[in-house]
Amino acid sequence: MLADKYAGFFRPCPRCRDVKVNRALSIGFVSRVKLGLKYDVSLPMAAGALFVVIPYSISLVAQWMYGWPNKPGYKKYIEALRPRRIYSLTRAVLEMLKYLQYGKLYFQWKSWYNDTDNHKHYEKGVIFGRRGNKLDLYYAPNVDHSGGVATPVVVFIYGGAWGSGERSIYCLLALQMAKELNATVVCPDYATYPKGTVLHMVQDITDCLVWIGENGHKFSMDKDNVVLIGHSAGAHLCALTALFLVEGMEELAIEPAKQKEISLSIKGVTGLSGVYNIPDHYQHEKMRGIEYVSTMHKAMGGVENFEFYSPTDFLKILSEDKLKRVPPFCLIHGTNDIIVPMESSIRFSDVLASLSVKVSLHLLPKMDHTEIVTDLMAPDRHFYRTVYGCVKEEYSKFQGKC
């Protein structure tokens, strides 16, 4: 049928007497027409799949799994299907594919953590706190932890957008940190959303500090010499915990005198790519189209709590006397961070400095949000020396050695 339809477009050459040749040329013409039609149909289909089907599928799955826009009735679907939101959210989801490059590290820490021969380097699964969380404790390799001189303590709080993460993932980081800082490193779990809210997370970190104060002598830890180090959401929690303790918040459900004792034991706080202003970060999430699938606003208990859980805003309610008890801060951020822009640390640094709180700011070129923590896990990682150089420099200041 198609050949008959297009046969009229081809006229045999009057000079050519060979009917077979004419027919062959006619068939070749029709074949080219078919091929052209095939391309005419397939190109729009491919473009449609690339620019419509795939982005909408990815975004709808993400929103179905993690949350729809906070709109009543059918309006949430209208908001979810806005092209700008679809493409922003799709881009954010596809950016996560780069985490595949850390597959080797995944198998390394998994193997090391499960190897019983490595137990001499740490204490695993110690129960602490009101919710029965667990912590791991890593020893400095050149320090006799069986007794004698007590070593400084570093509490590392992992990130994960307040909704994911576990202590075992950071075993290699904690091991290297214990070596580099010559300290005992404690890595606790905490109640990530939906098991807990930000307040529960801060309570869990405070419970870890209480545990160190009550049990530190059993592991040769100096309970009066503690440094908090956190990444991303973990950096936010470290800052908020320190400030809550300085203020003596009754929400922590710990006696004021105990809170003051713990706050005085914190010699410094180091934040790696941290979130310090929740309203600002929420606007950044909106720009990326992820504010509804993100666990941040859920973990905070709603938008109305954003300022209360923002270290930048909380600082401003502290009295002059309490501001003097705020520990010094070290803020480290990569300039290529698109998940938490470096402006987060810059603005927090400005607020701290304006209130006469000691602060050091390190902006590291070409480093993104993930590398700043994954590259602390092994000496052969690209930014290992760069980040540890900053961490060690500020850690020495916290210890009064500089």
Short mmCIF file of C-alpha atoms in Angstrom, two decimals:
data_model
loop_
_atom_site.label_atom_id
_atom_site.label_comp_id
_atom_site.label_asym_id
_atom_site.label_seq_id
_atom_site.Cartn_x
_atom_site.Cartn_y
_atom_site.Cartn_z
CA MET A 1 0.00 0.00 0.00
CA LEU A 2 2.78 2.42 0.90
CA ALA A 3 4.64 1.57 -2.29
CA ASP A 4 1.52 2.26 -4.39
CA LYS A 5 0.96 5.57 -2.60
CA TYR A 6 4.41 6.92 -3.36
CA ALA A 7 4.91 5.25 -6.75
CA GLY A 8 3.66 8.34 -8.53
CA PHE A 9 6.58 10.37 -7.22
CA PHE A 10 8.94 8.28 -9.30
CA ARG A 11 8.87 8.44 -13.08
CA PRO A 12 10.90 5.88 -15.07
CA CYS A 13 13.47 7.38 -17.31
CA PRO A 14 12.09 7.46 -20.92
CA ARG A 15 15.54 6.72 -22.29
CA CYS A 16 15.87 3.62 -20.16
CA ARG A 17 14.48 0.46 -21.79
CA ASP A 18 15.29 -1.83 -18.88
CA VAL A 19 12.10 -2.34 -16.90
CA LYS A 20 13.98 -4.21 -14.14
CA VAL A 21 16.27 -1.25 -13.56
CA ASN A 22 13.34 1.12 -13.36
CA ARG A 23 11.57 -1.14 -10.87
CA ALA A 24 14.70 -1.44 -8.75
CA LEU A 25 15.06 2.33 -8.63
CA SER A 26 11.42 2.66 -7.68
CA ILE A 27 11.77 0.15 -4.84
CA GLY A 28 14.87 1.96 -3.58
CA PHE A 29 12.99 5.24 -3.52
CA VAL A 30 10.12 3.74 -1.54
CA SER A 31 12.61 2.22 0.93
CA ARG A 32 14.13 5.62 1.51
CA VAL A 33 10.65 7.05 2.09
CA LYS A 34 9.96 4.33 4.67
CA LEU A 35 13.27 5.04 6.40
CA GLY A 36 12.49 8.75 6.47
CA LEU A 37 9.08 8.10 7.99
CA LYS A 38 10.71 5.86 10.59
CA TYR A 39 13.10 8.62 11.63
CA ASP A 40 10.29 11.20 11.58
CA VAL A 41 8.35 9.08 14.09
CA SER A 42 11.22 7.86 16.29
CA LEU A 43 12.90 11.24 16.90
CA PRO A 44 9.82 12.86 18.52
CA MET A 45 9.27 9.71 20.55
CA ALA A 46 12.86 9.75 21.78
CA ALA A 47 12.64 13.46 22.59
CA GLY A 48 9.37 12.90 24.42
CA ALA A 49 10.87 10.10 26.48
CA LEU A 50 13.96 12.15 27.28
CA PHE A 51 12.26 15.42 28.20
CA VAL A 52 8.84 14.28 29.45
CA VAL A 53 8.46 10.61 30.36
CA ILE A 54 11.77 10.10 32.19
CA PRO A 55 11.76 13.38 34.23
CA TYR A 56 8.11 13.00 35.21
CA SER A 57 8.59 9.35 36.15
CA ILE A 58 11.62 10.08 38.33
CA SER A 59 9.92 13.02 40.04
CA LEU A 60 6.63 11.23 40.64
CA VAL A 61 8.39 8.23 42.18
CA ALA A 62 10.48 10.52 44.42
CA GLN A 63 7.41 12.43 45.58
CA TRP A 64 5.39 9.27 46.07
CA MET A 65 8.15 7.83 48.27
CA TYR A 66 9.16 10.92 50.25
CA GLY A 67 6.26 13.36 50.19
CA TRP A 68 3.93 15.45 48.05
CA PRO A 69 3.68 19.25 48.09
CA ASN A 70 1.93 20.53 51.18
CA LYS A 71 -1.26 21.58 49.39
CA PRO A 72 -4.89 20.56 50.02
CA GLY A 73 -6.67 18.03 47.80
CA TYR A 74 -5.85 17.89 44.10
CA LYS A 75 -3.76 21.08 44.36
CA LYS A 76 -0.83 19.07 45.63
CA TYR A 77 -0.75 17.17 42.33
CA ILE A 78 -0.97 20.37 40.31
CA GLU A 79 1.97 21.75 42.28
CA ALA A 80 3.87 18.47 41.90
CA LEU A 81 3.43 18.47 38.11
CA ARG A 82 4.72 21.96 37.46
CA PRO A 83 7.43 21.61 34.78
CA ARG A 84 9.92 23.72 36.73
CA ARG A 85 9.50 21.52 39.80
CA ILE A 86 9.72 18.35 37.73
CA TYR A 87 13.00 19.27 36.10
CA SER A 88 14.55 20.71 39.27
CA LEU A 89 13.67 17.60 41.25
CA THR A 90 14.83 15.28 38.46
CA ARG A 91 18.17 17.04 38.33
CA ALA A 92 18.57 16.72 42.11
CA VAL A 93 17.77 13.00 41.94
CA LEU A 94 20.19 12.38 39.05
CA GLU A 95 22.93 14.21 40.94
CA MET A 96 22.78 11.38 43.48
CA LEU A 97 24.14 8.97 40.85
CA LYS A 98 27.61 10.33 41.52
CA TYR A 99 27.52 8.52 44.86
CA LEU A 100 28.17 5.34 42.87
CA GLN A 101 31.83 6.38 42.75
CA TYR A 102 32.04 5.59 46.47
CA GLY A 103 31.29 1.91 45.92
CA LYS A 104 34.87 0.94 46.77
CA LEU A 105 34.69 2.82 50.07
CA TYR A 106 31.41 1.10 50.86
CA PHE A 107 32.98 -2.35 50.63
CA GLN A 108 36.04 -1.18 52.55
CA TRP A 109 34.17 0.07 55.59
CA LYS A 110 31.70 -2.81 55.46
CA SER A 111 34.52 -5.34 55.48
CA TRP A 112 36.54 -3.55 58.18
CA TYR A 113 33.58 -3.05 60.52
CA ASN A 114 32.50 -6.68 60.31
CA ASP A 115 36.01 -8.08 60.80
CA THR A 116 36.23 -9.28 64.41
CA ASP A 117 40.03 -8.96 64.34
CA ASN A 118 39.63 -5.18 64.33
CA HIS A 119 37.85 -5.13 67.68
CA LYS A 120 41.07 -4.18 69.42
CA HIS A 121 40.80 -0.76 67.79
CA TYR A 122 37.38 0.10 69.18
CA GLU A 123 34.46 -0.69 71.48
CA LYS A 124 31.40 -1.57 69.45
CA GLY A 125 27.69 -1.14 70.20
CA VAL A 126 27.84 0.47 73.65
CA ILE A 127 24.31 1.34 74.79
CA PHE A 128 23.68 4.85 76.13
CA GLY A 129 20.96 7.38 76.77
CA ARG A 130 17.23 7.48 77.40
CA ARG A 131 16.34 5.86 74.05
CA GLY A 132 18.85 3.03 74.23
CA ASN A 133 20.95 4.19 71.27
CA LYS A 134 24.38 2.71 70.60
CA LEU A 135 27.80 4.24 70.12
CA ASP A 136 31.20 3.05 68.94
CA LEU A 137 34.41 4.20 70.56
CA TYR A 138 37.74 4.35 68.67
CA TYR A 139 41.11 4.50 70.34
CA ALA A 140 44.16 6.49 69.34
CA PRO A 141 46.64 3.75 68.24
CA ASN A 142 49.65 5.19 70.06
CA VAL A 143 47.87 5.72 73.40
CA ASP A 144 47.53 3.09 76.11
CA HIS A 145 43.78 3.09 76.76
CA SER A 146 43.99 0.45 79.47
CA GLY A 147 44.74 3.08 82.08
CA GLY A 148 46.96 5.98 82.94
CA VAL A 149 46.75 9.33 81.12
CA ALA A 150 43.27 10.27 79.94
CA THR A 151 42.98 11.25 76.28
CA PRO A 152 40.89 14.06 74.79
CA VAL A 153 37.54 13.06 73.31
CA VAL A 154 36.15 13.80 69.85
CA VAL A 155 32.45 13.16 69.30
CA PHE A 156 31.71 12.74 65.59
CA ILE A 157 28.10 13.33 64.48
CA TYR A 158 27.33 12.09 60.97
CA GLY A 159 24.95 13.78 58.56
CA GLY A 160 22.16 12.43 56.39
CA ALA A 161 19.58 15.23 56.07
CA TRP A 162 18.22 14.45 59.56
CA GLY A 163 16.64 11.29 58.12
CA SER A 164 19.38 8.73 57.45
CA GLY A 165 22.83 7.53 58.46
CA GLU A 166 24.36 5.10 60.93
CA ARG A 167 27.55 4.94 62.93
CA SER A 168 29.05 1.90 61.15
CA ILE A 169 29.39 3.84 57.87
CA TYR A 170 31.95 6.12 59.51
CA CYS A 171 34.17 3.50 61.12
CA LEU A 172 37.13 4.25 58.80
CA LEU A 173 36.70 7.98 59.33
CA ALA A 174 36.61 7.58 63.11
CA LEU A 175 39.67 5.33 62.99
CA GLN A 176 41.67 7.86 60.94
CA MET A 177 40.43 10.74 63.08
CA ALA A 178 41.64 9.00 66.22
CA LYS A 179 45.08 8.59 64.60
CA GLU A 180 45.32 12.13 63.24
CA LEU A 181 44.08 13.91 66.37
CA ASN A 182 45.57 11.50 68.90
CA ALA A 183 42.19 11.35 70.61
CA THR A 184 39.46 8.89 71.49
CA VAL A 185 36.68 9.24 68.93
CA VAL A 186 33.09 8.49 69.89
CA CYS A 187 30.55 7.96 67.10
CA PRO A 188 26.95 7.69 68.38
CA ASP A 189 23.72 6.89 66.60
CA TYR A 190 20.77 9.22 67.12
CA ALA A 191 17.03 9.17 66.42
CA THR A 192 16.82 10.26 62.78
CA TYR A 193 13.41 11.12 61.31
CA PRO A 194 10.82 9.55 61.42
CA LYS A 195 12.00 7.91 64.66
CA GLY A 196 12.63 11.31 66.16
CA THR A 197 12.55 15.06 65.64
CA VAL A 198 15.48 17.46 65.81
CA LEU A 199 14.84 17.90 69.53
CA HIS A 200 15.17 14.14 70.04
CA MET A 201 18.41 14.16 68.05
CA VAL A 202 19.86 16.93 70.21
CA GLN A 203 18.76 15.03 73.32
CA ASP A 204 20.53 11.90 72.05
CA ILE A 205 23.76 13.79 71.43
CA THR A 206 23.48 15.34 74.89
CA ASP A 207 22.92 11.87 76.33
CA CYS A 208 26.15 10.79 74.64
CA LEU A 209 27.98 13.63 76.37
CA VAL A 210 26.40 12.63 79.68
CA TRP A 211 27.58 9.05 79.09
CA ILE A 212 31.12 10.29 78.47
CA GLY A 213 31.03 12.26 81.71
CA GLU A 214 29.86 9.25 83.69
CA ASN A 215 31.85 6.49 81.97
CA GLY A 216 34.86 8.21 80.46
CA HIS A 217 37.21 7.02 83.20
CA LYS A 218 36.53 3.39 82.24
CA PHE A 219 38.03 4.04 78.79
CA SER A 220 40.75 6.53 79.81
CA MET A 221 38.85 9.46 78.32
CA ASP A 222 39.19 13.02 79.58
CA LYS A 223 35.54 13.89 80.21
CA ASP A 224 36.45 17.57 80.61
CA ASN A 225 38.09 17.83 77.20
CA VAL A 226 35.51 17.19 74.47
CA VAL A 227 35.39 18.44 70.86
CA LEU A 228 32.31 18.08 68.67
CA ILE A 229 32.80 17.44 64.94
CA GLY A 230 29.86 17.05 62.56
CA HIS A 231 29.11 16.91 58.86
CA SER A 232 26.12 18.54 57.12
CA ALA A 233 23.04 17.91 59.30
CA GLY A 234 25.49 16.55 61.89
CA ALA A 235 27.26 19.92 61.95
CA HIS A 236 23.92 21.61 62.52
CA LEU A 237 23.17 19.24 65.42
CA CYS A 238 26.60 19.82 66.97
CA ALA A 239 26.12 23.59 66.90
CA LEU A 240 22.56 23.38 68.22
CA THR A 241 23.53 20.97 71.01
CA ALA A 242 26.34 23.25 72.19
CA LEU A 243 24.04 26.29 72.19
CA PHE A 244 21.16 24.49 73.92
CA LEU A 245 23.54 23.39 76.68
CA VAL A 246 24.87 26.92 77.12
CA GLU A 247 21.32 28.25 77.41
CA GLY A 248 20.33 25.42 79.76
CA MET A 249 17.22 24.43 77.81
CA GLU A 250 14.63 22.57 79.87
CA GLU A 251 13.64 20.67 76.68
CA LEU A 252 16.81 18.63 77.12
CA ALA A 253 15.31 17.17 80.33
CA ILE A 254 18.66 17.39 82.13
CA GLU A 255 19.37 19.29 85.33
CA PRO A 256 20.68 22.84 84.70
CA ALA A 257 23.81 22.22 86.76
CA LYS A 258 24.57 19.10 84.69
CA GLN A 259 24.02 21.01 81.48
CA LYS A 260 26.45 23.71 82.56
CA GLU A 261 29.04 21.10 83.48
CA ILE A 262 28.72 19.45 80.06
CA SER A 263 28.82 22.78 78.19
CA LEU A 264 32.07 23.69 79.96
CA SER A 265 33.61 20.38 78.88
CA ILE A 266 33.09 21.25 75.18
CA LYS A 267 36.34 22.88 74.07
CA GLY A 268 35.30 23.48 70.46
CA VAL A 269 32.91 22.67 67.63
CA THR A 270 34.00 21.86 64.07
CA GLY A 271 31.37 21.93 61.34
CA LEU A 272 31.97 20.35 57.94
CA SER A 273 29.61 21.73 55.26
CA GLY A 274 27.01 22.49 57.89
CA VAL A 275 23.50 23.94 57.78
CA TYR A 276 23.22 26.77 60.29
CA ASN A 277 20.23 28.82 59.09
CA ILE A 278 17.18 26.62 58.47
CA PRO A 279 14.99 29.27 56.74
CA ASP A 280 17.84 30.07 54.34
CA HIS A 281 18.41 26.41 53.59
CA TYR A 282 14.69 25.88 53.02
CA GLN A 283 14.82 28.55 50.30
CA HIS A 284 17.77 26.71 48.76
CA GLU A 285 15.75 23.48 48.82
CA LYS A 286 12.90 25.29 47.08
CA MET A 287 15.26 26.41 44.35
CA ARG A 288 16.31 22.78 43.85
CA GLY A 289 12.68 21.61 43.93
CA ILE A 290 13.25 19.23 46.84
CA GLU A 291 11.64 21.04 49.78
CA TYR A 292 8.76 18.56 50.00
CA VAL A 293 10.75 15.35 49.52
CA SER A 294 13.43 16.58 51.95
CA THR A 295 13.15 15.38 55.54
CA MET A 296 14.33 18.72 56.92
CA HIS A 297 10.98 20.45 57.44
CA LYS A 298 9.47 17.22 58.77
CA ALA A 299 12.30 16.67 61.24
CA MET A 300 11.98 20.28 62.42
CA GLY A 301 8.30 19.73 63.17
CA GLY A 302 7.17 22.23 60.55
CA VAL A 303 8.15 25.60 59.13
CA GLU A 304 7.07 27.35 62.33
CA ASN A 305 10.08 25.82 64.18
CA PHE A 306 12.73 26.82 61.65
CA GLU A 307 14.05 29.84 63.52
CA PHE A 308 14.08 28.04 66.88
CA TYR A 309 16.28 25.28 65.44
CA SER A 310 18.59 27.66 63.56
CA PRO A 311 21.93 28.23 65.33
CA THR A 312 22.24 31.65 63.68
CA ASP A 313 18.93 32.77 65.21
CA PHE A 314 19.38 30.94 68.52
CA LEU A 315 22.68 32.75 69.15
CA LYS A 316 20.85 36.06 69.18
CA ILE A 317 18.71 35.14 72.19
CA LEU A 318 21.69 34.28 74.41
CA SER A 319 22.59 36.75 77.14
CA GLU A 320 25.98 38.40 77.14
CA ASP A 321 27.09 36.19 80.01
CA LYS A 322 26.09 33.02 78.18
CA LEU A 323 27.69 34.16 74.93
CA LYS A 324 31.01 34.13 76.77
CA ARG A 325 30.49 30.41 77.42
CA VAL A 326 29.84 29.52 73.78
CA PRO A 327 32.77 27.33 72.65
CA PRO A 328 34.94 28.39 69.71
CA PHE A 329 33.87 27.25 66.27
CA CYS A 330 35.75 26.00 63.23
CA LEU A 331 33.72 26.05 60.00
CA ILE A 332 35.03 24.17 56.94
CA HIS A 333 33.20 24.24 53.61
CA GLY A 334 33.89 23.26 50.01
CA THR A 335 33.40 25.92 47.35
CA ASN A 336 31.82 23.38 44.93
CA ASP A 337 29.10 22.37 47.39
CA ILE A 338 25.68 22.59 45.72
CA ILE A 339 23.78 20.65 48.40
CA VAL A 340 24.65 23.08 51.19
CA PRO A 341 26.19 26.24 49.66
CA MET A 342 29.27 27.68 51.31
CA GLU A 343 27.25 30.83 52.12
CA SER A 344 25.80 28.82 55.02
CA SER A 345 29.17 28.75 56.78
CA ILE A 346 30.10 32.28 55.71
CA ARG A 347 26.94 33.79 57.21
CA PHE A 348 27.19 31.76 60.40
CA SER A 349 30.81 32.84 60.75
CA ASP A 350 29.76 36.47 60.39
CA VAL A 351 27.10 36.11 63.11
CA LEU A 352 29.54 34.40 65.50
CA ALA A 353 32.17 37.07 64.92
CA SER A 354 29.64 39.88 65.41
CA LEU A 355 28.81 38.43 68.85
CA SER A 356 32.52 38.11 69.76
CA VAL A 357 32.49 34.30 69.64
CA LYS A 358 35.79 32.83 68.42
CA VAL A 359 35.43 31.39 64.93
CA SER A 360 37.69 30.24 62.09
CA LEU A 361 36.41 29.82 58.53
CA HIS A 362 38.07 27.62 55.90
CA LEU A 363 36.72 27.60 52.34
CA LEU A 364 38.31 24.77 50.38
CA PRO A 365 38.46 25.13 46.57
CA LYS A 366 37.02 22.45 44.23
CA MET A 367 35.56 20.38 47.07
CA ASP A 368 31.92 19.29 47.13
CA HIS A 369 29.51 18.27 49.88
CA THR A 370 30.41 14.59 49.96
CA GLU A 371 34.17 14.69 49.45
CA ILE A 372 34.69 16.74 52.59
CA VAL A 373 33.68 13.71 54.67
CA THR A 374 34.40 10.66 52.47
CA ASP A 375 37.96 11.82 51.88
CA LEU A 376 38.60 11.63 55.62
CA MET A 377 38.20 7.86 55.49
CA ALA A 378 41.48 6.88 53.84
CA PRO A 379 44.90 8.54 53.41
CA ASP A 380 44.89 7.90 49.66
CA ARG A 381 41.78 10.04 49.12
CA HIS A 382 42.34 13.27 47.18
CA PHE A 383 41.39 15.80 49.88
CA TYR A 384 42.51 13.79 52.91
CA ARG A 385 45.50 15.99 53.78
CA THR A 386 43.70 19.21 52.90
CA VAL A 387 40.75 18.68 55.22
CA TYR A 388 42.76 17.12 58.05
CA GLY A 389 45.19 20.01 57.80
CA CYS A 390 42.37 22.41 58.70
CA VAL A 391 40.85 20.09 61.31
CA LYS A 392 44.17 19.51 63.08
CA GLU A 393 45.09 23.18 63.04
CA GLU A 394 41.84 24.18 64.73
CA TYR A 395 41.88 21.16 67.04
CA SER A 396 45.25 22.33 68.39
CA LYS A 397 43.70 25.72 69.12
CA PHE A 398 40.85 24.04 70.98
CA GLN A 399 43.44 22.22 73.07
CA GLY A 400 45.25 25.46 73.81
CA LYS A 401 48.39 24.37 71.94
CA CYS A 402 48.45 27.35 69.58
#
